[in-house]
Amino acid sequence: MTTIPAITCQGLTMTYDGAPALSGFDLTVDRGTIVSLLGPSGCGKTTALRAIAGFESPDAGTVRIGDRVVFGHNADVAPEKRRVGMVFQEYALFPHMTVDRNVAYGLSGADTPSRVEAVLDLVGLAGFGSRMPHELSGGEQQRVALARALAPQPEVVLLDEPFSNLDAPQRDRMRREVRQILIDAGATAVFVTHDQEEALAIADVVVVMRDGAIVQSGTPSEVYSRPSDPWTASFLGDGVFVDGVAGSEGSVTTSLGRVHSESDARGPVTVMVRPEWIVPLPDPNGDSTVIDREYFGHDQMLVIERPDGGTVQCRVGARPNLSRGDRVTLSIDDAVVYPA
Ligand code: ATP
């Protein structure tokens, strides 16, 4: 038996004043998954989210929530009828209503008080029902917004940069909490971010967007360690790019040494290596030299000079006590190869 995805977008296209915001946007989100929609500013993330929610009507394409067509084939279901919960950057709580009334907004029926109590408990705010929004911290306000979105048991929850109004330590804590809340609620969620670390940390599936379309989707480790092209590789994190020549049986010769390739490319290639895939082995006879070190406590970034005068950065744990002037030999743990 095949399960119907929670969200299916096909061929969404949308232009604003002739400028494309979505160009053939195709997205499938399986039930119970947390998806982050990641891309640079202006690539169409918010437009895609708003099209799923029903706040934008694309020029072409279809949107399905479960097995229901909510946009396309002559349908354009109103946002409040799509069974979608939204959480915005700016919380959007009603300032003159208590927490209870904010969460109850949109609910009806005799079980409303018990449902409000249950979702406030889920987001860790049991007992906060009679407070006003201004009596809450930013993180607490965002949890109320999440409780309000979850209260009607929507098919999907859409979150648009939900942590960007919080300071850095609060943001880290909130993203762990929100992930756990969404898992506990069994929710399907799509959340928009332009922060790579956040996208990788919170999601089961990361969808990378560029110029209105999806360039890659996969688990956080797939997109980070096997980016589909050099642009995605650079967008997702630091990378060292070197020229190489691919020979037989996946062996690629580069200025950093020999690396193994999973691709069947032959001849000139571009090789991408993440800084943590370069391992500097202390060696008094090594051909490379540590010329600088940034120490972060939990890890450190070393700048290494190669025999040809070029430099590479490598990220290692805090332990190796390497400092300026130390000789090393480099070993490459992993690499991704692209056609030159
Ligand atoms: P950000 O990370 O900066 O929020 P984004 O990826 O969410 O960006 P969108 O807000 O979806 O991008 O915008 C996509 C493109 O559409 C941008 O070029 C933007 O300027 C344009 N755009 C968005 N909304 C409108 C609008 N209401 N009128 C005109 N152009 C718009």
Coordinates of C-alpha atoms and ligand atoms in Angstrom, one line a residue:
M1 CA 0.0 0.0 0.0
T2 CA 1.4 3.4 -0.9
T3 CA 0.9 6.2 1.6
I4 CA -0.3 9.5 0.3
P5 CA 2.3 12.3 1.0
A6 CA 1.1 15.1 3.4
I7 CA 2.0 17.8 0.8
T8 CA 2.5 17.5 -3.0
C9 CA 3.4 20.6 -5.0
Q10 CA 3.8 20.1 -8.7
G11 CA 5.1 22.7 -11.2
L12 CA 4.4 25.8 -9.1
T13 CA 5.3 28.9 -11.1
M14 CA 4.8 32.4 -9.9
T15 CA 6.0 35.8 -11.1
Y16 CA 5.8 39.2 -9.4
D17 CA 5.8 42.0 -11.9
G18 CA 7.5 39.8 -14.5
A19 CA 10.2 38.6 -12.1
P20 CA 10.0 34.8 -11.4
A21 CA 9.7 33.9 -7.7
L22 CA 8.8 30.2 -8.3
S23 CA 9.9 28.4 -11.4
G24 CA 8.7 24.8 -11.6
F25 CA 8.7 24.2 -7.9
D26 CA 8.1 20.5 -7.1
L27 CA 7.9 19.3 -3.5
T28 CA 6.7 16.1 -1.8
V29 CA 6.6 15.9 1.9
D30 CA 5.9 12.6 3.6
R31 CA 3.7 12.4 6.6
G32 CA 5.3 12.9 10.0
T33 CA 8.5 14.4 8.5
I34 CA 10.1 17.7 9.4
V35 CA 11.3 19.4 6.2
S36 CA 13.5 22.5 6.1
L37 CA 13.3 24.7 3.1
L38 CA 16.7 26.3 2.8
G39 CA 18.0 28.8 0.3
P40 CA 19.5 32.3 -0.1
S41 CA 17.5 35.5 0.4
G42 CA 15.0 36.0 -2.4
C43 CA 15.1 32.4 -3.8
G44 CA 11.3 32.0 -3.2
K45 CA 11.1 30.1 0.1
T46 CA 8.4 32.3 1.6
T47 CA 6.5 32.4 -1.6
A48 CA 6.5 28.6 -1.7
L49 CA 5.3 28.4 1.9
R50 CA 2.6 31.0 1.3
A51 CA 1.4 29.1 -1.9
I52 CA 1.0 25.9 0.2
A53 CA -0.9 27.8 2.9
G54 CA -3.1 29.5 0.4
F55 CA -2.0 33.1 0.9
E56 CA -0.6 33.3 -2.7
S57 CA -2.2 31.9 -5.9
P58 CA 0.6 30.7 -8.2
D59 CA 0.3 31.3 -12.0
A60 CA 0.5 27.6 -12.7
G61 CA 0.9 24.2 -10.9
T62 CA -1.0 22.2 -8.3
V63 CA -0.9 21.9 -4.5
R64 CA -2.3 18.9 -2.7
I65 CA -2.6 18.5 1.1
G66 CA -3.0 14.8 1.6
D67 CA -5.2 13.6 -1.2
R68 CA -7.1 16.9 -1.6
V69 CA -6.3 19.3 -4.4
V70 CA -6.2 22.7 -2.7
F71 CA -4.8 24.6 -5.6
G72 CA -4.9 24.0 -9.4
H73 CA -7.4 22.0 -11.5
N74 CA -9.7 25.0 -11.0
A75 CA -9.5 24.8 -7.2
D76 CA -8.2 27.5 -4.9
V77 CA -9.2 26.5 -1.4
A78 CA -9.1 29.4 1.2
P79 CA -6.3 29.3 3.7
E80 CA -8.5 28.6 6.7
K81 CA -10.0 25.6 4.9
R82 CA -6.7 23.9 4.0
R83 CA -6.0 22.4 7.5
V84 CA -2.7 24.1 7.6
G85 CA -1.2 25.7 10.7
M86 CA 1.1 28.7 10.3
V87 CA 3.9 30.0 12.6
F88 CA 5.4 33.3 11.6
Q89 CA 8.6 35.1 12.4
E90 CA 6.9 37.8 14.4
Y91 CA 4.7 35.3 16.5
A92 CA 1.6 37.2 15.4
L93 CA -0.2 36.7 18.8
F94 CA -3.3 38.8 19.6
P95 CA -1.8 41.2 22.1
H96 CA -5.1 41.9 23.9
M97 CA -6.0 38.2 24.5
T98 CA -4.7 35.8 27.1
V99 CA -2.5 32.9 26.2
D100 CA -5.6 30.6 26.5
R101 CA -7.7 32.7 24.2
N102 CA -4.9 33.0 21.7
V103 CA -4.5 29.2 21.5
A104 CA -8.3 28.7 21.5
Y105 CA -8.7 31.0 18.5
G106 CA -10.0 28.9 15.6
L107 CA -11.2 26.1 17.9
S108 CA -14.8 25.3 18.6
G109 CA -16.7 22.7 20.5
A110 CA -17.0 21.5 24.1
D111 CA -13.5 20.0 24.2
T112 CA -11.8 23.4 23.5
P113 CA -10.6 24.0 27.1
S114 CA -9.1 20.5 27.3
R115 CA -7.4 20.8 23.9
V116 CA -5.9 24.2 24.9
E117 CA -4.6 22.7 28.1
A118 CA -3.2 19.7 26.2
V119 CA -1.3 21.8 23.6
L120 CA 0.0 24.2 26.3
D121 CA 1.3 21.2 28.1
L122 CA 2.9 19.9 24.9
V123 CA 4.8 23.1 24.4
G124 CA 5.9 23.3 28.0
L125 CA 3.6 26.2 29.0
A126 CA 1.1 24.5 31.4
G127 CA -0.1 27.1 33.8
F128 CA 0.6 30.1 31.5
G129 CA -2.9 30.3 30.2
S130 CA -4.0 33.4 32.0
R131 CA -0.9 35.4 31.0
M132 CA -1.0 38.2 28.4
P133 CA 1.5 38.0 25.5
H134 CA 3.6 40.9 26.8
E135 CA 4.2 39.0 30.0
L136 CA 6.1 36.3 28.1
S137 CA 9.6 36.0 26.8
G138 CA 10.2 35.8 23.0
G139 CA 10.8 32.1 23.2
E140 CA 7.6 31.6 25.2
Q141 CA 5.6 33.7 22.8
Q142 CA 6.9 31.6 19.9
R143 CA 5.8 28.4 21.8
V144 CA 2.3 29.9 22.2
A145 CA 2.3 30.6 18.5
L146 CA 3.2 26.9 17.9
A147 CA 0.6 25.7 20.3
R148 CA -2.0 27.8 18.5
A149 CA -0.9 26.3 15.1
L150 CA -1.1 22.8 16.5
A151 CA -4.4 23.1 18.4
P152 CA -6.8 22.4 15.5
Q153 CA -4.7 19.3 14.6
P154 CA -3.8 20.5 11.2
E155 CA -2.5 18.2 8.5
V156 CA 0.7 20.2 8.2
V157 CA 2.4 23.0 10.1
L158 CA 4.3 25.6 8.2
L159 CA 6.9 27.8 10.0
D160 CA 8.4 30.8 8.4
E161 CA 11.8 31.7 9.9
P162 CA 10.3 31.1 13.4
F163 CA 13.4 31.7 15.4
S164 CA 14.8 34.8 13.7
N165 CA 13.5 37.2 16.4
L166 CA 15.3 35.3 19.1
D167 CA 18.9 35.8 20.2
A168 CA 21.5 33.1 19.5
P169 CA 21.4 31.0 22.7
Q170 CA 17.6 31.2 22.8
R171 CA 17.4 30.2 19.1
D172 CA 19.5 27.1 19.7
R173 CA 17.4 26.0 22.6
M174 CA 14.1 26.7 20.8
R175 CA 15.1 24.7 17.7
R176 CA 15.7 21.7 19.9
E177 CA 12.5 22.2 21.8
V178 CA 10.4 22.8 18.6
R179 CA 11.8 19.7 17.0
Q180 CA 10.8 17.7 20.0
I181 CA 7.3 19.3 20.2
L182 CA 6.7 18.5 16.5
I183 CA 7.9 14.9 16.9
D184 CA 5.7 14.5 20.1
A185 CA 2.7 15.9 18.2
G186 CA 3.4 13.5 15.2
A187 CA 3.2 16.6 13.0
T188 CA 4.3 17.1 9.4
A189 CA 6.2 20.4 9.3
V190 CA 7.8 22.5 6.7
F191 CA 9.9 25.4 7.9
V192 CA 11.7 28.1 6.0
T193 CA 15.2 29.2 7.0
H194 CA 18.2 30.8 5.3
D195 CA 20.4 29.5 8.2
Q196 CA 22.3 26.3 7.0
E197 CA 23.1 25.1 10.5
E198 CA 19.5 25.5 11.7
A199 CA 18.2 23.7 8.6
L200 CA 20.6 20.7 9.1
A201 CA 19.9 20.5 12.9
I202 CA 16.1 20.6 12.9
A203 CA 15.0 18.7 9.8
D204 CA 14.6 15.1 8.8
V205 CA 14.8 16.3 5.2
V206 CA 16.6 19.4 3.9
V207 CA 15.3 20.9 0.7
V208 CA 17.7 23.4 -0.9
M209 CA 16.2 26.1 -3.2
R210 CA 17.8 28.4 -5.7
D211 CA 16.1 30.8 -8.1
G212 CA 12.6 29.5 -7.4
A213 CA 13.3 25.8 -7.8
I214 CA 14.6 22.9 -5.8
V215 CA 18.2 22.0 -6.5
Q216 CA 18.5 19.1 -4.0
S217 CA 16.7 17.4 -1.3
G218 CA 17.9 14.7 1.1
T219 CA 18.7 13.9 4.7
P220 CA 20.9 16.5 6.4
S221 CA 24.0 14.3 6.1
E222 CA 23.2 13.6 2.4
V223 CA 23.0 17.2 1.4
Y224 CA 26.0 18.2 3.5
S225 CA 28.3 15.4 2.5
R226 CA 27.0 14.7 -1.1
P227 CA 25.9 18.1 -2.4
S228 CA 24.6 17.8 -6.0
D229 CA 26.8 20.6 -7.4
P230 CA 29.5 23.1 -6.3
W231 CA 27.0 25.9 -5.7
T232 CA 25.0 23.7 -3.2
A233 CA 28.3 22.5 -1.6
S234 CA 29.4 26.1 -1.0
F235 CA 26.0 27.2 0.2
L236 CA 25.8 24.4 2.8
G237 CA 29.2 24.9 4.4
D238 CA 32.9 25.5 4.0
G239 CA 34.5 23.6 1.2
V240 CA 38.0 23.4 -0.3
F241 CA 37.8 23.2 -4.1
V242 CA 40.8 21.8 -6.0
D243 CA 41.4 20.6 -9.6
G244 CA 41.9 16.9 -10.1
V245 CA 42.3 14.2 -12.7
A246 CA 40.1 11.1 -12.3
G247 CA 41.7 7.8 -13.4
S248 CA 40.5 4.3 -13.2
E249 CA 38.7 2.7 -10.3
G250 CA 37.6 5.9 -8.7
S251 CA 41.1 7.2 -8.0
V252 CA 41.5 11.0 -8.3
T253 CA 44.8 12.8 -8.2
T254 CA 44.7 16.3 -6.7
S255 CA 47.2 18.8 -5.3
L256 CA 46.1 17.6 -1.8
G257 CA 47.0 14.0 -2.6
R258 CA 45.0 11.1 -4.0
V259 CA 41.3 10.9 -3.1
H260 CA 38.6 8.3 -3.8
S261 CA 35.6 9.2 -6.0
E262 CA 32.2 7.5 -6.1
S263 CA 31.5 9.0 -9.5
D264 CA 32.5 7.4 -12.8
A265 CA 33.9 10.6 -14.1
R266 CA 37.2 10.3 -16.0
G267 CA 39.7 13.0 -16.8
P268 CA 39.7 16.6 -15.4
V269 CA 37.4 17.1 -12.5
T270 CA 36.7 19.5 -9.6
V271 CA 37.1 18.0 -6.2
M272 CA 35.4 19.4 -3.1
V273 CA 36.6 18.6 0.4
R274 CA 35.0 19.8 3.6
P275 CA 37.6 21.2 6.1
E276 CA 36.9 18.4 8.6
W277 CA 37.6 15.8 6.0
I278 CA 41.3 16.9 5.9
V279 CA 43.2 15.3 8.7
P280 CA 46.6 16.8 9.6
L281 CA 48.9 14.2 11.0
P282 CA 51.8 15.5 13.1
D283 CA 55.0 14.6 11.2
P284 CA 58.4 16.3 11.6
N285 CA 59.1 15.2 8.0
G286 CA 55.7 16.3 6.7
D287 CA 55.5 18.4 3.5
S288 CA 52.9 20.9 4.9
T289 CA 53.2 23.5 7.7
V290 CA 50.6 24.9 10.1
I291 CA 50.7 28.7 9.6
D292 CA 47.7 29.8 11.6
R293 CA 45.2 28.4 14.1
E294 CA 41.8 29.7 15.2
Y295 CA 40.9 27.9 18.5
F296 CA 37.1 27.7 19.3
G297 CA 37.3 25.4 22.4
H298 CA 35.1 22.6 21.0
D299 CA 37.2 22.5 17.8
Q300 CA 39.8 24.5 15.9
M301 CA 40.4 25.6 12.4
L302 CA 44.0 25.3 11.1
V303 CA 45.5 27.0 8.1
I304 CA 48.0 24.8 6.5
E305 CA 50.6 25.8 3.8
R306 CA 51.2 23.2 1.1
P307 CA 54.5 22.6 -0.6
D308 CA 53.2 24.5 -3.7
G309 CA 52.7 27.6 -1.5
G310 CA 48.9 27.2 -1.6
T311 CA 46.9 27.1 1.7
V312 CA 44.0 24.9 2.9
Q313 CA 41.9 25.2 6.0
C314 CA 41.1 22.1 8.0
R315 CA 38.8 21.7 11.0
V316 CA 39.9 19.3 13.8
G317 CA 38.8 18.6 17.3
A318 CA 40.2 20.6 20.2
R319 CA 42.7 17.9 21.2
P320 CA 45.6 17.9 18.6
N321 CA 48.0 20.4 20.0
L322 CA 49.2 21.8 16.8
S323 CA 50.5 25.3 16.6
R324 CA 52.1 27.6 14.1
G325 CA 55.2 26.2 12.5
D326 CA 54.4 22.5 13.1
R327 CA 55.0 20.1 10.2
V328 CA 52.1 17.8 9.2
T329 CA 51.2 15.3 6.5
L330 CA 47.6 15.6 5.2
S331 CA 45.3 12.7 4.8
I332 CA 41.9 13.2 3.0
D333 CA 39.0 11.2 4.6
D334 CA 36.3 12.0 2.0
A335 CA 35.8 14.0 -1.2
V336 CA 33.1 14.8 -3.7
V337 CA 34.0 14.9 -7.4
Y338 CA 32.2 17.1 -10.0
P339 CA 32.8 17.3 -13.7
A340 CA 35.3 20.1 -14.4
Ligands
ATP1 P1 14.1 35.8 2.3 O1 15.0 34.7 2.8 O2 14.8 37.1 2.1 O3 12.8 36.0 3.1 P2 12.7 34.2 0.3 O4 13.6 33.1 -0.3 O5 11.7 33.8 1.3 O6 13.7 35.4 0.8 P3 10.5 35.3 -1.2 O7 10.1 36.2 -0.1 O8 9.7 34.1 -1.5 O9 12.1 34.9 -1.0 O10 10.7 36.2 -2.6 C1 11.0 35.6 -3.8 C2 11.1 36.8 -4.8 O11 9.9 37.4 -5.0 C3 12.1 37.9 -4.4 O12 12.7 38.4 -5.5 C4 11.1 39.0 -3.9 O13 11.6 40.3 -4.1 C5 9.9 38.7 -4.7 N1 8.6 39.1 -4.0 C6 8.2 38.4 -2.9 N2 7.0 38.9 -2.5 C7 6.7 39.9 -3.4 C8 5.6 40.9 -3.6 N3 4.5 40.8 -2.7 N4 5.6 41.7 -4.6 C9 6.7 41.7 -5.5 N5 7.7 40.9 -5.4 C10 7.7 40.0 -4.4

